[in-house]
XYZ file of C-alpha atoms in Angstrom:
750
model
C 143.778 94.814 101.144
C 140.580 92.754 101.338
C 140.500 93.299 105.102
C 140.919 97.057 104.723
C 138.028 97.131 102.264
C 135.834 95.277 104.733
C 136.501 97.791 107.523
C 135.708 100.732 105.226
C 132.531 99.065 103.984
C 131.539 98.340 107.585
C 131.775 102.049 108.391
C 129.615 102.967 105.395
C 127.084 100.212 106.189
C 126.701 101.443 109.775
C 126.066 105.001 108.601
C 123.527 103.828 106.018
C 121.598 101.862 108.633
C 121.415 104.940 110.879
C 120.341 107.189 107.995
C 117.533 104.790 106.950
C 114.418 105.985 108.842
C 112.695 102.587 108.699
C 115.694 100.980 110.430
C 115.813 103.459 113.313
C 114.983 100.856 115.937
C 116.986 97.880 114.690
C 119.593 99.217 112.245
C 122.377 98.965 114.821
C 122.127 95.178 114.663
C 122.614 94.877 110.885
C 126.405 95.519 110.853
C 126.839 93.121 113.774
C 124.764 90.445 112.001
C 126.670 90.909 108.721
C 129.983 90.704 110.571
C 128.925 87.524 112.403
C 127.638 85.906 109.202
C 130.845 86.748 107.329
C 132.910 85.350 110.176
C 131.014 82.063 110.098
C 131.384 81.757 106.321
C 135.141 82.416 106.556
C 135.807 80.258 109.637
C 138.488 78.301 107.749
C 140.501 81.523 107.423
C 140.849 82.768 111.016
C 142.419 86.146 110.155
C 139.649 86.985 107.693
C 136.998 85.713 110.113
C 138.300 88.075 112.797
C 138.264 90.928 110.270
C 134.583 90.265 109.603
C 133.862 90.495 113.316
C 135.803 93.752 113.552
C 133.877 95.024 110.540
C 130.620 94.438 112.414
C 131.947 96.378 115.409
C 133.122 99.222 113.145
C 129.650 99.414 111.608
C 128.051 99.450 115.045
C 130.363 102.317 116.093
C 129.506 104.203 112.871
C 125.788 103.774 113.634
C 126.263 105.419 117.027
C 128.660 108.048 115.649
C 126.110 109.355 113.152
C 123.502 109.556 115.890
C 125.939 111.539 118.024
C 126.841 113.900 115.158
C 123.320 114.432 113.836
C 122.194 118.058 114.254
C 119.408 118.839 116.716
C 117.984 122.157 117.951
C 119.863 123.505 120.953
C 118.364 125.396 123.882
C 118.695 128.732 122.027
C 117.739 127.493 118.560
C 115.353 129.872 116.807
C 113.124 126.965 115.739
C 111.880 126.762 119.354
C 110.083 130.085 118.766
C 108.143 128.761 115.753
C 105.490 129.230 114.594
C 105.297 132.996 115.012
C 103.976 135.845 112.890
C 105.640 139.245 112.557
C 108.954 138.159 114.051
C 112.112 140.231 113.460
C 115.409 138.370 113.116
C 118.976 139.580 112.677
C 121.506 137.172 111.237
C 124.216 136.504 108.697
C 123.621 135.177 105.180
C 125.591 131.974 104.642
C 124.737 131.105 101.012
C 124.439 132.739 97.624
C 120.854 134.097 97.227
C 119.040 132.474 94.304
C 115.567 132.329 92.777
C 113.296 129.339 93.396
C 110.819 127.869 90.921
C 108.080 129.958 92.528
C 110.081 133.136 91.785
C 111.054 133.704 95.422
C 114.536 134.713 96.525
C 116.028 132.054 98.822
C 119.119 131.935 101.023
C 120.366 130.394 104.273
C 120.693 132.562 107.372
C 122.617 131.998 110.605
C 120.317 133.584 113.198
C 121.873 135.818 115.871
C 119.169 137.916 117.500
C 115.384 138.205 117.726
C 113.417 141.404 118.432
C 110.128 140.932 120.282
C 107.055 143.135 120.010
C 107.793 144.701 123.426
C 111.178 145.912 122.066
C 113.141 143.356 124.088
C 115.834 141.312 122.376
C 116.911 137.722 122.672
C 120.121 136.046 121.570
C 119.398 132.987 119.431
C 121.268 130.472 117.309
C 120.406 128.103 114.514
C 120.084 128.040 110.757
C 117.045 129.364 108.867
C 115.722 128.675 105.386
C 114.704 132.164 104.238
C 112.507 133.125 101.280
C 111.422 136.612 100.297
C 110.041 138.569 97.379
C 112.905 139.674 95.081
C 111.467 143.207 95.224
C 112.421 143.368 98.923
C 116.104 143.136 97.996
C 115.943 145.457 95.009
C 118.922 147.801 95.010
C 120.694 145.747 97.716
C 123.559 143.487 96.706
C 122.869 140.476 98.894
C 125.782 138.102 99.370
C 127.187 135.570 101.874
C 128.705 136.899 105.128
C 126.306 139.869 105.018
C 124.234 140.787 108.098
C 120.537 141.479 107.486
C 117.420 142.301 109.491
C 114.352 140.334 108.422
C 110.715 140.668 109.446
C 108.236 137.960 108.545
C 106.635 134.662 109.504
C 108.641 131.983 111.284
C 107.319 128.490 110.530
C 108.109 124.838 111.070
C 108.777 122.820 107.873
C 106.215 120.241 106.866
C 107.097 116.603 106.178
C 106.087 114.809 102.987
C 102.326 114.236 103.202
C 101.930 112.413 99.889
C 103.846 109.520 98.306
C 106.566 110.874 96.047
C 106.301 114.400 97.447
C 109.302 116.465 98.515
C 110.069 116.066 102.225
C 110.848 119.663 103.206
C 111.308 118.818 106.880
C 113.888 116.101 106.175
C 115.677 118.364 103.695
C 116.097 121.136 106.270
C 117.237 118.698 108.934
C 119.955 117.372 106.616
C 121.161 120.966 106.303
C 121.113 121.428 110.081
C 118.026 123.681 110.055
C 114.682 123.183 111.799
C 112.611 126.224 110.777
C 111.958 128.558 107.856
C 111.266 132.270 107.578
C 109.036 133.902 104.977
C 110.306 137.488 105.051
C 108.179 140.498 104.117
C 110.879 143.066 104.932
C 114.640 142.967 104.471
C 117.158 145.559 105.633
C 120.920 145.212 105.217
C 122.838 145.776 108.454
C 126.406 147.013 108.949
C 129.074 144.400 109.576
C 130.014 141.143 107.915
C 132.720 140.378 105.372
C 132.544 141.535 101.763
C 134.861 138.863 100.406
C 135.049 135.094 100.141
C 134.833 132.289 97.592
C 131.532 133.737 96.387
C 133.319 136.863 95.099
C 135.440 134.686 92.811
C 132.393 132.785 91.569
C 130.566 136.043 90.841
C 133.591 137.399 89.025
C 133.691 134.396 86.692
C 129.920 134.309 86.222
C 129.783 138.014 85.326
C 132.549 137.596 82.759
C 130.727 134.647 81.189
C 127.389 136.483 81.080
C 128.954 139.660 79.666
C 130.524 137.648 76.870
C 127.768 135.142 76.113
C 124.498 136.544 77.421
C 122.334 135.480 80.341
C 121.277 132.007 79.202
C 124.527 130.722 77.743
C 126.666 132.473 80.373
C 124.778 130.797 83.213
C 124.978 127.440 81.431
C 128.755 127.652 81.025
C 129.100 128.710 84.675
C 127.053 125.667 85.727
C 129.114 123.355 83.527
C 132.434 124.663 84.862
C 131.652 125.445 88.525
C 128.428 123.552 89.207
C 124.818 124.661 89.467
C 125.403 126.421 92.822
C 127.428 129.106 91.056
C 124.747 130.103 88.528
C 121.044 130.814 88.153
C 120.302 128.459 85.269
C 116.822 128.451 83.708
C 114.723 125.705 85.284
C 113.462 124.469 81.922
C 117.070 123.889 80.807
C 117.890 122.156 84.105
C 114.860 119.902 83.610
C 115.947 119.086 80.048
C 119.413 117.994 81.224
C 117.815 115.915 83.995
C 115.293 114.383 81.590
C 118.019 112.925 79.355
C 120.213 111.732 82.232
C 122.827 114.481 81.945
C 122.197 116.291 85.243
C 125.695 115.282 86.400
C 127.145 117.686 83.818
C 125.648 120.609 85.748
C 127.017 119.489 89.123
C 130.707 119.866 89.900
C 131.847 116.272 90.390
C 134.638 113.783 89.954
C 134.427 114.054 86.165
C 135.240 117.768 86.364
C 138.073 117.232 88.843
C 139.680 114.379 86.886
C 139.488 116.382 83.659
C 140.969 119.456 85.348
C 143.812 117.513 87.010
C 144.558 115.720 83.727
C 144.811 118.981 81.806
C 147.039 120.596 84.445
C 149.214 117.449 84.634
C 149.818 117.554 80.863
C 150.526 121.296 80.858
C 153.050 121.052 83.717
C 155.031 118.025 82.526
C 158.102 120.156 81.829
C 158.189 121.640 85.348
C 160.196 120.324 88.257
C 158.404 117.711 90.339
C 157.779 119.961 93.327
C 156.605 122.801 91.087
C 154.282 120.423 89.255
C 152.844 119.099 92.519
C 152.404 122.591 93.929
C 150.620 123.716 90.750
C 148.212 120.777 90.771
C 147.482 121.212 94.482
C 146.918 124.953 94.028
C 144.532 124.389 91.101
C 142.651 121.720 93.073
C 142.348 123.975 96.119
C 141.145 126.869 93.965
C 138.570 124.704 92.188
C 137.238 123.236 95.439
C 136.900 126.783 96.817
C 135.098 127.976 93.686
C 132.614 125.091 93.777
C 131.723 125.702 97.421
C 133.269 122.602 99.030
C 130.558 120.228 97.830
C 130.940 116.623 99.092
C 131.323 115.146 95.606
C 134.150 117.566 94.717
C 135.902 116.980 98.047
C 135.775 113.230 97.399
C 137.200 113.682 93.915
C 139.787 116.128 95.249
C 141.133 113.617 97.745
C 141.395 110.984 95.021
C 143.062 113.539 92.764
C 145.683 114.299 95.412
C 146.427 110.577 95.799
C 146.758 110.155 92.032
C 148.954 113.241 91.782
C 151.355 112.004 94.456
C 151.752 108.565 92.861
C 152.124 109.909 89.322
C 154.535 112.751 90.059
C 156.665 111.550 92.983
C 159.880 110.034 91.558
C 160.484 107.850 94.604
C 157.095 106.181 94.132
C 157.097 105.747 90.359
C 157.435 102.095 89.476
C 157.284 101.090 93.133
C 153.793 102.071 94.199
C 150.791 101.348 92.033
C 147.747 103.486 92.630
C 144.773 101.433 93.749
C 141.745 103.376 92.462
C 139.228 101.352 94.480
C 141.241 101.768 97.655
C 141.579 105.506 96.987
C 137.831 105.832 96.438
C 137.002 103.941 99.623
C 139.598 105.835 101.649
C 138.335 109.193 100.374
C 134.737 108.242 101.199
C 135.587 107.026 104.723
C 137.725 110.085 105.516
C 134.951 112.444 104.421
C 132.309 110.444 106.283
C 134.372 110.579 109.464
C 134.703 114.339 109.031
C 130.986 114.804 108.213
C 128.957 111.580 108.623
C 125.690 113.260 107.592
C 127.021 113.382 104.011
C 125.962 109.748 103.764
C 122.475 111.229 103.153
C 123.700 113.729 100.534
C 122.424 112.610 97.129
C 125.308 114.289 95.290
C 127.825 112.383 97.404
C 125.980 109.101 96.902
C 125.689 109.481 93.122
C 129.300 110.626 92.790
C 130.573 107.636 94.785
C 128.372 105.154 92.898
C 129.249 106.563 89.459
C 132.991 106.561 90.190
C 132.805 103.011 91.504
C 130.932 101.978 88.366
C 133.567 103.550 86.132
C 136.396 101.840 88.006
C 134.957 98.329 88.054
C 132.584 98.320 85.096
C 134.208 100.099 82.181
C 136.812 97.454 81.291
C 134.398 94.453 81.402
C 131.864 96.327 79.249
C 134.552 97.331 76.727
C 135.597 93.682 76.457
C 131.974 92.741 75.718
C 131.889 95.389 72.977
C 135.057 94.128 71.280
C 133.198 93.911 67.956
C 133.072 97.741 67.903
C 135.946 100.167 67.249
C 137.817 100.801 70.550
C 136.919 104.507 70.686
C 133.217 103.826 70.175
C 133.258 100.910 72.632
C 134.800 103.117 75.338
C 132.383 105.959 74.579
C 129.471 103.588 75.182
C 131.016 101.708 78.115
C 131.710 104.773 80.269
C 128.103 106.050 80.522
C 126.748 102.490 80.713
C 129.005 101.602 83.659
C 128.038 104.804 85.484
C 124.346 104.252 84.712
C 124.326 100.666 86.008
C 125.823 101.675 89.350
C 123.696 104.807 89.816
C 120.437 103.305 88.537
C 119.249 101.853 91.894
C 119.760 105.261 93.523
C 117.970 107.074 90.699
C 114.968 104.782 90.970
C 114.699 104.911 94.761
C 115.033 108.720 94.858
C 113.392 109.877 91.623
C 111.367 106.823 90.590
C 112.517 107.286 86.987
C 114.940 105.933 84.391
C 116.305 108.318 81.711
C 115.509 106.372 78.549
C 118.012 108.040 76.238
C 120.894 108.415 78.696
C 123.151 105.932 76.896
C 122.690 107.825 73.635
C 122.848 111.343 75.072
C 126.025 110.891 77.139
C 128.487 109.920 74.380
C 126.773 112.222 71.878
C 126.948 115.321 74.078
C 130.389 114.483 75.465
C 131.763 115.537 72.081
C 130.705 119.086 73.008
C 131.125 118.914 76.770
C 134.806 117.958 76.950
C 136.115 120.844 74.815
C 133.639 123.190 76.524
C 134.920 122.260 79.968
C 138.592 122.457 79.011
C 138.086 125.850 77.405
C 135.794 126.926 80.245
C 138.459 126.137 82.866
C 140.981 128.215 80.940
C 138.652 131.184 80.444
C 137.562 131.043 84.107
C 141.211 131.439 85.132
C 141.567 134.392 82.744
C 138.351 135.925 84.134
C 139.754 135.770 87.670
C 142.689 137.875 86.521
C 140.740 140.181 84.173
C 136.942 139.943 83.795
C 137.023 142.125 80.673
C 139.550 139.848 78.967
C 137.629 136.786 80.166
C 134.369 138.037 78.643
C 136.221 138.579 75.359
C 137.860 135.148 75.371
C 134.618 133.327 76.182
C 132.655 134.590 73.181
C 133.820 131.902 70.689
C 132.385 129.215 73.021
C 128.898 130.144 71.849
C 129.705 127.952 68.825
C 129.628 124.963 71.195
C 127.028 126.146 73.712
C 124.265 126.843 71.176
C 124.313 123.340 69.626
C 124.591 121.838 73.138
C 121.410 123.628 74.251
C 119.607 122.680 71.036
C 120.651 119.023 71.264
C 119.665 118.733 74.922
C 116.215 120.209 74.305
C 115.772 118.138 71.170
C 116.549 114.841 72.904
C 114.400 115.817 75.907
C 111.464 116.403 73.541
C 111.565 112.841 72.242
C 108.612 110.696 73.335
C 109.059 108.634 76.492
C 112.339 110.367 77.373
C 111.803 109.151 80.945
C 110.429 105.825 82.110
C 108.736 105.706 85.516
C 108.804 102.151 86.899
C 107.522 103.285 90.290
C 109.575 103.893 93.394
C 111.392 101.019 95.043
C 112.142 100.521 98.719
C 115.503 101.144 100.386
C 115.725 97.394 100.972
C 115.396 96.705 97.235
C 118.078 99.333 96.572
C 120.466 97.635 99.009
C 119.749 94.232 97.445
C 120.490 95.622 93.975
C 123.842 96.968 95.127
C 124.554 93.702 96.934
C 124.061 91.817 93.661
C 126.394 94.211 91.841
C 129.056 93.963 94.550
C 128.831 90.165 94.661
C 129.232 89.666 90.918
C 132.021 92.286 90.730
C 134.230 91.334 93.665
C 133.590 87.644 94.392
C 134.924 85.252 91.703
C 132.555 82.472 92.783
C 129.550 84.691 92.088
C 131.111 85.855 88.814
C 131.407 82.275 87.605
C 127.967 81.290 88.860
C 125.937 84.255 87.604
C 127.916 86.038 84.884
C 126.381 89.250 83.589
C 123.240 87.568 82.210
C 122.412 86.012 85.567
C 123.128 89.247 87.389
C 120.763 91.107 85.070
C 118.011 88.548 85.762
C 118.592 88.774 89.532
C 118.411 92.587 89.436
C 115.250 92.516 87.328
C 113.750 90.057 89.818
C 114.608 92.367 92.739
C 113.035 95.303 90.884
C 109.793 93.728 89.730
C 109.420 90.924 92.284
C 107.489 92.927 94.917
C 105.235 94.307 92.177
C 104.215 90.772 91.172
C 102.861 90.158 94.653
C 99.082 90.556 94.386
C 97.933 93.871 95.819
C 94.398 94.964 96.672
C 91.923 94.749 93.802
C 90.623 98.229 94.626
C 92.532 101.037 96.295
C 91.240 104.550 96.934
C 93.757 107.228 97.942
C 92.816 110.681 99.216
C 95.795 112.995 98.758
C 96.728 115.667 101.260
C 95.849 118.608 99.036
C 94.366 121.273 101.312
C 91.053 122.806 100.294
C 91.232 121.213 96.820
C 90.194 117.567 97.266
C 92.034 115.111 94.995
C 91.254 111.396 94.865
C 93.140 108.612 93.063
C 91.250 105.375 92.395
C 92.758 102.080 91.251
C 90.456 99.212 90.317
C 91.679 96.042 88.595
C 94.574 97.816 86.911
C 92.526 100.842 85.788
C 93.414 104.227 87.262
C 91.082 107.198 87.676
C 91.945 110.654 88.988
C 89.286 112.867 90.549
C 90.286 116.562 90.325
C 93.715 117.845 89.331
C 94.198 120.860 91.569
C 95.771 124.046 90.245
C 98.927 123.806 88.074
C 101.230 124.067 91.085
C 99.363 121.343 92.983
C 99.326 119.145 89.881
C 103.086 119.595 89.416
C 104.146 119.133 93.045
C 101.562 116.689 94.408
C 99.641 114.818 91.709
C 102.441 113.987 89.253
C 104.939 112.866 91.947
C 102.261 110.547 93.358
C 101.412 109.055 89.948
C 105.094 108.580 89.108
C 105.875 107.073 92.493
C 103.137 104.518 91.847
C 104.501 103.816 88.355
C 101.243 104.966 86.713
C 101.903 105.761 83.045
C 98.356 106.447 81.827
C 94.931 107.257 83.267
C 91.856 105.318 82.198
C 89.739 108.276 83.250
C 89.755 111.742 84.775
C 86.925 113.520 86.581
C 86.572 117.244 87.274
C 84.075 117.678 90.128
C 83.935 121.472 89.878
C 84.537 124.078 87.189
C 84.859 126.946 89.672
C 88.168 128.590 90.538
C 91.496 126.874 89.857
C 90.565 123.517 91.448
C 90.823 121.832 88.037
C 93.206 124.142 86.202
C 96.047 121.613 86.420
C 94.834 119.121 83.804
C 97.236 120.464 81.117
C 100.131 119.705 83.502
C 98.879 116.136 84.003
C 98.313 115.734 80.260
C 101.865 116.816 79.481
C 103.176 113.875 81.519
C 100.791 110.984 80.753
C 97.801 110.224 78.511
C 94.164 110.284 79.647
C 91.645 108.039 77.874
C 88.355 109.613 79.023
C 87.310 112.857 80.705
C 84.126 113.663 82.638
C 82.782 116.731 84.424
C 79.468 117.996 85.763
C 78.926 120.729 83.184
C 78.242 124.297 84.205
C 80.298 125.887 81.415
C 78.470 129.189 81.852
C 79.721 129.541 85.429
C 83.158 128.010 84.778
C 86.299 129.965 85.578
C 88.668 131.030 82.811
C 91.388 128.730 84.152
C 89.071 125.722 83.948
C 87.926 126.626 80.432
C 91.575 126.746 79.343
C 92.170 123.343 80.939
C 89.066 121.906 79.257
C 90.223 123.327 75.935
C 93.570 121.532 76.369
C 91.711 118.280 77.077
C 89.569 118.613 73.968
C 92.556 119.667 71.818
C 94.297 116.439 72.837
C 91.405 114.468 71.326
C 90.318 112.959 74.641
C 86.688 111.767 74.676
C 84.752 114.200 76.859
C 81.351 113.719 78.517
C 79.195 115.978 80.662
C 77.553 113.875 83.365
C 73.921 114.193 84.445
C 72.403 112.976 87.705
C 72.084 109.201 87.499
C 74.844 108.744 84.887
C 77.480 106.132 85.654
C 81.224 106.241 85.051
C 82.535 102.907 83.680
C 85.221 101.792 86.121
C 85.204 98.004 85.841
C 83.290 95.230 87.542
C 84.642 95.788 91.041
C 83.730 99.449 91.319
C 80.595 101.487 90.604
C 80.625 105.298 90.259
C 77.411 107.271 89.802
C 76.681 110.996 89.598
C 74.041 112.146 92.097
C 74.440 115.904 91.597
C 76.046 118.084 88.919
C 77.704 121.495 88.888
C 79.366 120.822 91.261
C 79.618 117.110 90.702
C 78.856 114.750 93.609
C 79.407 111.003 93.207
C 78.535 107.805 94.974
C 81.011 104.941 94.904
C 80.388 101.294 95.742
C 83.151 98.703 95.987
C 84.027 95.628 98.037
C 80.775 95.988 100.005
C 81.639 99.573 101.006
C 79.509 102.622 100.072
C 81.057 106.055 99.628
C 79.770 109.581 99.134
C 82.290 111.762 97.306
C 81.279 115.300 98.222
C 84.446 116.970 97.056
C 84.080 120.693 97.635
C 80.276 120.805 97.479
C 78.870 123.496 99.775
C 76.163 123.165 102.436
C 73.413 124.232 100.009
C 74.215 121.302 97.740
C 74.476 118.987 100.761
C 71.009 120.062 101.890
C 69.621 119.073 98.478
C 71.303 115.686 98.721
C 69.512 114.735 101.940
C 66.384 114.103 99.876
C 68.076 112.487 96.855
C 66.695 109.065 95.892
C 70.070 108.208 94.319
C 71.845 108.004 97.676
C 72.048 104.687 99.578
C 70.361 104.367 102.942
C 73.722 104.197 104.688
C 77.132 105.706 103.860
C 80.255 103.952 105.088
C 82.755 106.602 103.986
C 82.377 110.324 103.373
C 85.112 112.174 101.450
C 85.228 115.945 101.207
C 87.585 118.927 101.338
C 87.269 119.426 105.097
C 84.849 122.355 105.266
C 81.398 122.454 106.851
C 79.013 119.514 106.431
C 75.290 119.581 107.102
C 74.875 117.518 110.267
C 71.499 116.274 109.044
C 73.341 114.605 106.154
C 75.663 112.822 108.577
C 72.754 111.655 110.747
C 70.348 110.743 107.965
C 72.794 108.463 106.159
C 74.545 107.158 109.286
C 78.000 108.100 108.037
C 80.441 105.628 109.593
C 83.804 107.241 108.765
C 85.249 110.280 107.033
C 88.301 111.385 105.079
C 89.180 115.020 104.427
C 91.895 116.379 102.170
C 92.463 119.529 104.258
C 91.893 120.728 107.830
C 88.561 119.496 109.165
C 85.712 121.692 110.359
C 85.681 121.593 114.187
C 81.905 121.043 114.442
C 82.078 118.100 112.056
C 85.169 116.699 113.799
C 83.326 116.877 117.114
C 80.394 114.927 115.596
C 82.747 112.089 114.617
C 84.500 112.138 118.007
C 81.258 111.993 119.987
C 80.150 108.911 118.060
C 83.627 107.358 118.216
C 83.801 107.112 114.451
C 87.130 107.570 112.644
C 87.891 110.792 110.802
C 91.147 110.871 108.825
C 92.557 114.321 108.059
C 95.057 113.945 105.214
C 96.432 117.404 105.941
C 97.876 115.930 109.168
C 97.974 112.163 108.654
C 99.300 112.359 105.112
C 97.661 110.660 102.124
C 94.969 108.183 103.211
C 94.714 104.908 101.254
C 91.699 102.638 101.654
C 91.401 99.037 100.507
C 89.573 95.953 101.680
C 92.699 95.220 103.757
C 92.248 98.391 105.825
C 93.388 102.003 106.007
C 96.976 103.168 105.525
C 98.360 106.663 106.112
C 101.829 108.143 105.740
C 101.603 109.221 109.371
C 99.546 107.877 112.253
C 97.425 110.926 113.095
C 93.726 110.233 113.459
C 91.112 112.843 114.394
């Protein structure tokens, strides 16, 4: 059995190395090196040594297999026509339309045909990520398998340009898509099927909503069938995620095991073949209803194996189900069928959580022997799952749900009866929606306290801890430590659980103990709203917040990815427009100790006045800067205001002199050319990317520039002619400066 495990793990290791972008050039050698090392360590056991070598070869084959199976745009793929405005596309909807956080309707489309302006047509292929205004589909019942004609803008997805930001390009590629379409017009076309698994999901969802109302009906649908089947409020989704209960809203192994267990108990009196057929039919129906998600397919395969062993008379007492072997076999089978699922977060979390439950629950229960058995098990189950999913959560989300261990056993008291009853009512709703809506009404007695408890726990202070993102290498080392102490007796005796905990803590915090640069200045890729993050001797300052959307999607992910939990200071360089309307969003996530701006309240926008009011209501010390005032930022860094309303700053650190123009216009720049507060020479100029007075560049001998958005062509030409670097964060990604040099997420340089 040990040899079989090694071959399965070799396959998974090879896929992981191919999926890791940083290992693209050398990842193929890792499985071979691991196999060779294992063979040398086991040279006294020739059979096992040979198995290690075969494992390395299996991993190498898996590395090549994923590369062969990875999607890429074919010769007729519609992404080859991007970008293009006013394009008309005909295709078939392949997913359930749903609203995004920005209140846009989104669905996936399989493109078939493109209409050009000259009335000619072209046959195309490929998958599109489509968004449109919900008003465009008003009165039209959009559903999968439906053909539609769309007119709009075809675009190429952008990669992540800031640390911690969502990588839209990588997300589409994992789905087999390479372009998006923002549709202004939508017309339903004849053709396409009007039935499928989605009709069953809609039937159940409608019955739940009719009986419980919109909010509770969508929640029960998400709990029973997964979040794909419902349009759950985003604030409720965030509350579940905040307390570490997001798995309850995603159809997973927990749902499948509970469903199979209930059906197994209810069919005990049936003949063996009838019992097996019933369980298989229920599993097939549930997998269809949940949309064939990878985590449910994995659990379904394990459920089939368990069902066969438990119900087949010829196997009872002779064959003992090996849960670990079943889990590994299910994972390998699915990853042979669809190797790209190795990058699916749901699949990864489901596999890790199930593995944790299988190998971690019993040891934790034994450690909690001083507690009543029921309570010990209730605590051990979420703790085992948390330990094995924690490395993934940190590397992907950069956060740890603080109250997860408390919330899981507490809410499970409501979730288990809700799910059991929900499964039963869903079956009734398939037969009769009217009867289903009637039967579901009593469940409001469980759903209402569940919603209240989730929101209550999520409102507790410090409900999430952000340690900062870790690297993929650290994640692999964490899992290596867990595997070693779980499966190798020698490591178990040497480390025990205390030693393992210390090793894992060392892996987590070790790189952070390595001394970094004393001062680091990061210009975020934020378009025409310049945003600057400054770190000096452990103090963090943020210059501009952006609008609420920019603060939510760019600023907060960056701060959390860096593990920043408070700001020593915040600076608003302008009070015009929405460039600093996002401070309430930042304040809701972390405290700010001091706030500065350049005044100009009479000309300030309403959005900025609301943001300033939120700052003052929070009791944050607030100061209006005047020309010549300094911002205290520590000994290594000096910040001084040289112009107000809008605010312009000079910055001196590590022998480097900066001019922070922000979004100051050319009239302000012209005034600055005669300012006695400016140094005779400027090493770095930072601004939003618009026009710059050339006399300013010449007079102060600007040596290099950083822009947050697209650069003005005249200014870019000035830098090129003098062979001076100009970094455009809108293309190169966030630009970080320190005394050690410049770093960007991408290598583009103007």
